[in-house]
CSV table of C-alpha atoms (C1' of nucleotides) in Angstrom, one decimal:
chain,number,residue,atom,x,y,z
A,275,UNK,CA,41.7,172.7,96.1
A,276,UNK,CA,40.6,176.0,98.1
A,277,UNK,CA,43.1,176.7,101.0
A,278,UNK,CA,41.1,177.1,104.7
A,279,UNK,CA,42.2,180.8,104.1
A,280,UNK,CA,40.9,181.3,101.2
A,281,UNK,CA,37.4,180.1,102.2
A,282,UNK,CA,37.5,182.0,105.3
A,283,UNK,CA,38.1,184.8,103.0
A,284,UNK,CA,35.2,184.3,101.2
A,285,UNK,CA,33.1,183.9,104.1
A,286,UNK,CA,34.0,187.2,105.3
A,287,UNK,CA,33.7,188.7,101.9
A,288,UNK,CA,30.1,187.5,102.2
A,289,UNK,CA,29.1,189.5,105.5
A,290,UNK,CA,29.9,187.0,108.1
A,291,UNK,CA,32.5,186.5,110.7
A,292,UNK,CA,35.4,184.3,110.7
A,293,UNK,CA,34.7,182.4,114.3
A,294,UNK,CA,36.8,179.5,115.8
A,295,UNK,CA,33.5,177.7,115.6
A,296,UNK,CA,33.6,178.1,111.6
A,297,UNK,CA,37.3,177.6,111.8
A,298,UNK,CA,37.0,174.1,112.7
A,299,UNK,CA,34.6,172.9,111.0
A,300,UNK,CA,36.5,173.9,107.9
A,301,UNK,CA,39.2,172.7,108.9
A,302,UNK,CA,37.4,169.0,109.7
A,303,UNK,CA,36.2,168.9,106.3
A,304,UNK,CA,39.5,169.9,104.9
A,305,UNK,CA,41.2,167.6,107.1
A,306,UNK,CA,38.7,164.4,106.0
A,307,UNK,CA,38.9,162.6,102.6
A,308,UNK,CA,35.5,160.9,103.2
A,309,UNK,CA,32.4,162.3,103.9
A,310,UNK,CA,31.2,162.9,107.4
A,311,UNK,CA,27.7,163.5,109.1
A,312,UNK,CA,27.3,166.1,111.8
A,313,UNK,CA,28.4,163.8,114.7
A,314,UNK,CA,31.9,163.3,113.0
A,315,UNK,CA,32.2,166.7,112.2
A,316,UNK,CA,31.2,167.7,115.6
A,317,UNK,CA,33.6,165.0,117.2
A,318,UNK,CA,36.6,166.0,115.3
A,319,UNK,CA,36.1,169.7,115.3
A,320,UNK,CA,36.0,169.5,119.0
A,321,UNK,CA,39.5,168.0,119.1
A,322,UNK,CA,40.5,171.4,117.4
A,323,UNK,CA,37.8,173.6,119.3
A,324,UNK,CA,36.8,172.1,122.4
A,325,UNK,CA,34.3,174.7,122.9
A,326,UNK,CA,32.5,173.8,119.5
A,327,UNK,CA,28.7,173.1,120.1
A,328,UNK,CA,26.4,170.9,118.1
A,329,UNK,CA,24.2,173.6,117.1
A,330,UNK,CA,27.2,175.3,115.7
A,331,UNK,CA,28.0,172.7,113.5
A,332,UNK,CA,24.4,172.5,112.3
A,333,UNK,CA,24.7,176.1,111.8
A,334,UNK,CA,27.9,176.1,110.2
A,335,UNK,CA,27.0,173.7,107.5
A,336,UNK,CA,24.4,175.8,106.4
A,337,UNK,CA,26.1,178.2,105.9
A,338,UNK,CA,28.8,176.7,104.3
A,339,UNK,CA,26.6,174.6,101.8
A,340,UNK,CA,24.8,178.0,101.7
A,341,UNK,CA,28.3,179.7,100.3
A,342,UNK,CA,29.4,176.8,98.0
A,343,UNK,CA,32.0,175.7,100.4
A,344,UNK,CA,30.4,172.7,101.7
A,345,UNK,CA,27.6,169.9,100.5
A,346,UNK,CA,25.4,167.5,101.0
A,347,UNK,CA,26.2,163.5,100.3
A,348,UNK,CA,23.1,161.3,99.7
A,349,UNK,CA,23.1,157.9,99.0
A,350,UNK,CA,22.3,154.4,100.3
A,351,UNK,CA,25.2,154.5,103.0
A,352,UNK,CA,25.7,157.9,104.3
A,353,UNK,CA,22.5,160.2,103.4
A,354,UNK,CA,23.5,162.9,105.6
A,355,UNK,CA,26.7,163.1,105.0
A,356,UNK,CA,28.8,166.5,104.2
A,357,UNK,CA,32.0,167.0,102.1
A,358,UNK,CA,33.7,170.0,101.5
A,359,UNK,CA,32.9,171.1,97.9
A,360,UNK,CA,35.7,172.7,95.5
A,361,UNK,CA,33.8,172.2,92.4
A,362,UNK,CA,31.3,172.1,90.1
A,363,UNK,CA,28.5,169.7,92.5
A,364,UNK,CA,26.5,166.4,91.2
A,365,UNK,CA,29.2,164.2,90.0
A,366,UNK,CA,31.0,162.2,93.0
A,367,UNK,CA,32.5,158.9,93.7
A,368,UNK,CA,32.4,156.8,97.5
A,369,UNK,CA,34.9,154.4,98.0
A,370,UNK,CA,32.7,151.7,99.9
A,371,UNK,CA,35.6,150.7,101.9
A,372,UNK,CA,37.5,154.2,103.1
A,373,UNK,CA,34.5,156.4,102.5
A,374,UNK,CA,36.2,158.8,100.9
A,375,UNK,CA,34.9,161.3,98.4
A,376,UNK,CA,36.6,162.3,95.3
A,377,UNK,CA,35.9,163.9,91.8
A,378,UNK,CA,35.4,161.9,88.5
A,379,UNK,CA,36.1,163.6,85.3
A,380,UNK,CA,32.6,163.9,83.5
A,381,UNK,CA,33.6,164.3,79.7
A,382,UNK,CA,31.0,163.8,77.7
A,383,UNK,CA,27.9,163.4,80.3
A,384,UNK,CA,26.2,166.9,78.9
A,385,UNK,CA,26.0,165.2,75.6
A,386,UNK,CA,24.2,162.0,77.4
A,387,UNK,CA,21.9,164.1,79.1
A,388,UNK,CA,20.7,166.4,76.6
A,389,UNK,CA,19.9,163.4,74.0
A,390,UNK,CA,18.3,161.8,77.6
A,391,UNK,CA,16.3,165.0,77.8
A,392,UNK,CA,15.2,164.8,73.8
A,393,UNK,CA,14.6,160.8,74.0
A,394,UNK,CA,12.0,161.2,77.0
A,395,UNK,CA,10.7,164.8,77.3
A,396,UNK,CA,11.8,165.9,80.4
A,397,UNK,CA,13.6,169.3,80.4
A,398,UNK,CA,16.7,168.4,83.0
A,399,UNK,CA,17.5,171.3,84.8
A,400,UNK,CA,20.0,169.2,86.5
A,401,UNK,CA,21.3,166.0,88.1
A,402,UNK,CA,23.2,163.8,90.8
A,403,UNK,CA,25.6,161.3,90.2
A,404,UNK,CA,27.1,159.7,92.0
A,405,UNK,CA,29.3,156.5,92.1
A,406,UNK,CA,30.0,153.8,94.5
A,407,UNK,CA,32.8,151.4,94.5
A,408,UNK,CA,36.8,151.1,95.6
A,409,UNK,CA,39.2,153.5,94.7
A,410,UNK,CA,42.6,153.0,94.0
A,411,UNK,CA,44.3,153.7,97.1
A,412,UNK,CA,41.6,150.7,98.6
A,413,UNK,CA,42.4,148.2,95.9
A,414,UNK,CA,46.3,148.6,96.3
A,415,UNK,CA,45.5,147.7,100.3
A,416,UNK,CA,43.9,144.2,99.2
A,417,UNK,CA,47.0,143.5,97.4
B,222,UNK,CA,4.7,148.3,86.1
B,223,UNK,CA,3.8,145.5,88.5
B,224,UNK,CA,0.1,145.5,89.7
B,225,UNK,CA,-0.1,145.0,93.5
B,226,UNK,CA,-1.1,141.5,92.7
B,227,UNK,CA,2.0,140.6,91.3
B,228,UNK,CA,3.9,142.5,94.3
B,229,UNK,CA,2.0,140.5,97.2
B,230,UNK,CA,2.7,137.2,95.4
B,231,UNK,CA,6.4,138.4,95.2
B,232,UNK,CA,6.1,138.9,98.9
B,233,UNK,CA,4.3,135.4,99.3
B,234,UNK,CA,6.8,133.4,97.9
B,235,UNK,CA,9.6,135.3,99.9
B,236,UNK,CA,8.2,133.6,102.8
B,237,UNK,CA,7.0,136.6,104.2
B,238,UNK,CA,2.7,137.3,104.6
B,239,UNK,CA,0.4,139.6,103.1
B,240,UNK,CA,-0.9,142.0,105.6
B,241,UNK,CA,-3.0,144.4,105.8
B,242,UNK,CA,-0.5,146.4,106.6
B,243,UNK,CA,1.7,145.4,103.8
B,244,UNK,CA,-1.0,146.3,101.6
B,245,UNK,CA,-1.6,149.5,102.4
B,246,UNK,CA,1.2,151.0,102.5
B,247,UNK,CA,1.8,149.0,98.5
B,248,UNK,CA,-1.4,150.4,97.5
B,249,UNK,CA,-0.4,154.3,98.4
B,250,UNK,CA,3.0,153.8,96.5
B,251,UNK,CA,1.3,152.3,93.5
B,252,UNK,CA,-0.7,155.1,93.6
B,253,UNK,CA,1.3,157.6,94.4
B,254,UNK,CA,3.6,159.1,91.4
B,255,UNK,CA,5.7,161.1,93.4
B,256,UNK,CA,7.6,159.7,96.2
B,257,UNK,CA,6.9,160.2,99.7
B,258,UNK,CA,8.3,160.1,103.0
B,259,UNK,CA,7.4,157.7,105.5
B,260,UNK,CA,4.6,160.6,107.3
B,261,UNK,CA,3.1,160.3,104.1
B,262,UNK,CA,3.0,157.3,103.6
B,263,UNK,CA,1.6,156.7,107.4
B,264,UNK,CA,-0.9,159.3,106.6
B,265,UNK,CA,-1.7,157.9,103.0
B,266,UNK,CA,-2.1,154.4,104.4
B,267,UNK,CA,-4.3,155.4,107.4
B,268,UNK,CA,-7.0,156.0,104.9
B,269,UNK,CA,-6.6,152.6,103.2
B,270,UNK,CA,-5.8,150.8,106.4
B,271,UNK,CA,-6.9,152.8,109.8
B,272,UNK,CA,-5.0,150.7,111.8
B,273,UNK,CA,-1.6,151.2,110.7
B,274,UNK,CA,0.9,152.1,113.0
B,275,UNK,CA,4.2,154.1,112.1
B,276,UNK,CA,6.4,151.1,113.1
B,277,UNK,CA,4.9,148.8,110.4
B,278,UNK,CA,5.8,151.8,107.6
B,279,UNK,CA,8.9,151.8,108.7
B,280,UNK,CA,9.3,147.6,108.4
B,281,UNK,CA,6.9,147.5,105.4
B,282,UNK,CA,9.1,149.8,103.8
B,283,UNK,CA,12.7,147.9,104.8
B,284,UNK,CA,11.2,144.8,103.9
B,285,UNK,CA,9.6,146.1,100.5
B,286,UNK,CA,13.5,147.5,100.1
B,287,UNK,CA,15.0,144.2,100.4
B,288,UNK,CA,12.3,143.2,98.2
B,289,UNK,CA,13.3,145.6,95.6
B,290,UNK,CA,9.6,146.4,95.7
B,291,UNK,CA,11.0,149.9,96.8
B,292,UNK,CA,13.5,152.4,96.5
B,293,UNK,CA,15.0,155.3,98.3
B,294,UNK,CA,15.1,158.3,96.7
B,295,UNK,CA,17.6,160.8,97.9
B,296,UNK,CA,18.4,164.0,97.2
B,297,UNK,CA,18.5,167.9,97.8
B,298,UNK,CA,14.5,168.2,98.6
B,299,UNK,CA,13.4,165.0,99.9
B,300,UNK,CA,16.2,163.0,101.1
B,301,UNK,CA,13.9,160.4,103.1
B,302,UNK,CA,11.7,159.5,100.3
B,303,UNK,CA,10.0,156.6,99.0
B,304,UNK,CA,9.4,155.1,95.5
B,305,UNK,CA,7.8,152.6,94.0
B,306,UNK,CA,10.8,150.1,92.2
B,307,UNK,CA,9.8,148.1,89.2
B,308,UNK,CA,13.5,148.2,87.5
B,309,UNK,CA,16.7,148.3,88.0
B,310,UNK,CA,17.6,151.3,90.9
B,311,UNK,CA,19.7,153.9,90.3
B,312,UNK,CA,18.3,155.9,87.3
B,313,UNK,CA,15.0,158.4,87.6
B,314,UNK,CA,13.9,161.6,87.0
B,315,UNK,CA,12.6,163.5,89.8
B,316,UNK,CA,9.9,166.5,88.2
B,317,UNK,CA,10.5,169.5,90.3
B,318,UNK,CA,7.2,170.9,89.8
B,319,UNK,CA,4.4,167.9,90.6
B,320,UNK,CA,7.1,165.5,92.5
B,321,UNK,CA,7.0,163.0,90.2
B,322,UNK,CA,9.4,160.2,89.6
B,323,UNK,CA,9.8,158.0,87.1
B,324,UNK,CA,12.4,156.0,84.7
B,325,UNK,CA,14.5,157.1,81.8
B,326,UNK,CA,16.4,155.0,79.5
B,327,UNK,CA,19.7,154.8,80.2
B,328,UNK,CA,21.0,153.4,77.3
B,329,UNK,CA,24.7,154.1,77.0
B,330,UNK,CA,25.6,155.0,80.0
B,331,UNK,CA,27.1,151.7,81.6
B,332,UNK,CA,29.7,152.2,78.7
B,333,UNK,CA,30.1,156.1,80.1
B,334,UNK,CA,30.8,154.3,83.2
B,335,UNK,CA,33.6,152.2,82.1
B,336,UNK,CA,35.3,154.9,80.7
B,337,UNK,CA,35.2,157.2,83.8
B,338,UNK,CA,36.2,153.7,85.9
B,339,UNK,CA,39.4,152.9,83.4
B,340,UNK,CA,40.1,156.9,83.5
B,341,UNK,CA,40.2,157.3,87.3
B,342,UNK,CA,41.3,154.1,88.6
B,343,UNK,CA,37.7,153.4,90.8
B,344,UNK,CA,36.2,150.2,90.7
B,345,UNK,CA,33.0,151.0,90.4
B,346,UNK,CA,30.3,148.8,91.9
B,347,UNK,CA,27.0,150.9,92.0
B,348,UNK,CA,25.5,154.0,90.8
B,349,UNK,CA,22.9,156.4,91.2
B,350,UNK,CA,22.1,158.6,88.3
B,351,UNK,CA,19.0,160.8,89.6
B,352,UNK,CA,17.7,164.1,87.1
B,353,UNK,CA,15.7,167.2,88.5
B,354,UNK,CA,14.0,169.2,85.8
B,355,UNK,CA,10.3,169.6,84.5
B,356,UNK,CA,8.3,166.5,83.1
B,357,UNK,CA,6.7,166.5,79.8
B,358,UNK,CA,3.1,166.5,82.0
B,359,UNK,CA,4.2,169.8,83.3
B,360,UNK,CA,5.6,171.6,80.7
B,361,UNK,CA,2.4,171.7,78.7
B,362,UNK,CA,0.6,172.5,81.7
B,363,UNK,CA,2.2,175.7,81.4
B,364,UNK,CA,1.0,176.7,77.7
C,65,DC,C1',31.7,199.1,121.6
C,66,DT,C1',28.2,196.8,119.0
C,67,DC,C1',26.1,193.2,116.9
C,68,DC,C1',26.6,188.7,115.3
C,69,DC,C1',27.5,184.3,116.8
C,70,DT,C1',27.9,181.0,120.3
C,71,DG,C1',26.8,177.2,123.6
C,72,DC,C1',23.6,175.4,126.7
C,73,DA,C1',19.2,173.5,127.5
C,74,DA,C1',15.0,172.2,126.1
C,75,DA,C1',11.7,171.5,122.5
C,76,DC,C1',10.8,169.1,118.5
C,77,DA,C1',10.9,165.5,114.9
C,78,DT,C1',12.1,161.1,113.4
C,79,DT,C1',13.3,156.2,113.8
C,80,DT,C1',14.0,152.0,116.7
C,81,DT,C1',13.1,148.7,120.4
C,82,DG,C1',10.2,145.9,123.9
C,83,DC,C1',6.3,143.4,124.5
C,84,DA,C1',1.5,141.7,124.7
C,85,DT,C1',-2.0,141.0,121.3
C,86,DA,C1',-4.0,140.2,116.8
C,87,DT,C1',-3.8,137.9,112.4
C,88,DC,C1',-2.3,135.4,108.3
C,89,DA,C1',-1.4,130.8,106.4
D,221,DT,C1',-3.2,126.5,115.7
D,222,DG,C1',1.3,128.4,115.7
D,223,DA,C1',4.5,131.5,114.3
D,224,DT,C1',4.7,135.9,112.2
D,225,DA,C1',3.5,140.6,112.1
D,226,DT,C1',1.2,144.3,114.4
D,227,DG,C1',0.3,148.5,117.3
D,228,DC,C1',1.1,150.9,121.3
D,229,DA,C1',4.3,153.1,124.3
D,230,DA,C1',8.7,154.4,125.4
D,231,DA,C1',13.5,154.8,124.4
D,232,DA,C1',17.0,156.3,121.4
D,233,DT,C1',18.5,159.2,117.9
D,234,DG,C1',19.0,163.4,115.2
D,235,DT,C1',17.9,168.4,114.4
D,236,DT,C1',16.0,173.0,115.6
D,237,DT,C1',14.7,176.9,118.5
D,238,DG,C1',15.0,180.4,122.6
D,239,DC,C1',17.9,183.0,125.1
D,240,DA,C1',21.6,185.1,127.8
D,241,DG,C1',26.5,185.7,127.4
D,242,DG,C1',30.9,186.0,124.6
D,243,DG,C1',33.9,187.3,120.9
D,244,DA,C1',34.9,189.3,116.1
D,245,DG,C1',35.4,193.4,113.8
DNA sequence: CTCCCTGCAAACATTTTGCATATCA
DNA sequence: TGATATGCAAAATGTTTGCAGGGAG
């Protein structure tokens, strides 16, 4: 898990400025388990920038997925949603009830795709998966 | 695959009509390999069906969902797309040359599944396993 | 001090809703 | 024939662009 300072760090290592505008967006998706569209982001980062414009956040996220810092969740629920992204990307779980976003070890899938890839033909160049369900934390709450 | 035939009677004895409407916009998913958004479908279907509004896409397409007549297909390129759906969702291959999508056997992988579920302590309820790479179709159209 | 980045407003694109009419069963 | 589904128009929603001013380096 990247510290805020060092993703602002790699921002400015990349050319750009380090802006408050930036600053709370990363901080949103820092701050946020789940996944969140532009409005949430936008709502929340105004609570730490007031000044924060939709277009920024727009803008932002580009940039961000752009960098490796940020990306895109697809999926039945929340198609536009954005997470902050620490690692490798295409393996991810939702928790249907919290919405949060979390890793999932993936031991093993390479081996599944590549016989995949012999069985039917298709050269994978690569993939998205990604699981729905309730994680632990959700399933404790029921108890 | 399911000829259009069989879809409309599986809309028939939903309780819901076959319309021209409904038709069309079966008809360009049928023959459509890749999947399409709901423009292209509107712009697909005008030339079966002149008459077709954008609203009845939009419904067609929700109802045809519910149906499981149709799927989304979600993703980095075409996040709003449509596909054909003649098994069960939330495995296809997705050719990033000609757009096309189709199944792949996914033998094994509900047994992948458990594993990751027992490993990580997430229920997991639903999945959706989607590959990018080249199809066999064009790969030899490169030779 | 300079240029990148910002926020506003407006343009633009996409999807949903209201309603009178057409059409399937 | 009667209820469902349609298409148009307009509203609602979501995203991008143009531009003058502000803030990071």
């Amino acid at each position: 898990m990247r510290t805020v300072e060092e993703q602002t760090e790699i921002i400015r290592s990349a050319g750009y400025r380090v802006t408050q505008s930036r600053l709370a967006v990363l901080q949103v998706l820092a701050q946020a388990a789940e996944s969140l569209d532009a409005a949430a982001i936008y709502d929340l980062g105004r609570q730490i920038h007031p000044r924060l414009g939709r277009v920024s956040v727009y803008r932002t996220l580009d940039l961000l997925t752009g960098l490796g810092l940020a990306r895109h969740v697809h999926g039945e629920g929340n198609c536009h949603g954005y997470a902050r992204a620490d690692r490798p990307e295409g393996h991810y779980m939702i928790c249907q009830d919290c919405g949060q976003v979390q890793e999932f070890p993936c031991a093993g899938l390479d081996d599944w795709l590549d016989s995949i890839g012999r069985q039917s033909g298709f050269v994978i160049r690569g993939h998205l998966l990604q699981l729905e369900g309730v994680c632990s934390g959700c399933q404790n709450s029921y108890q």
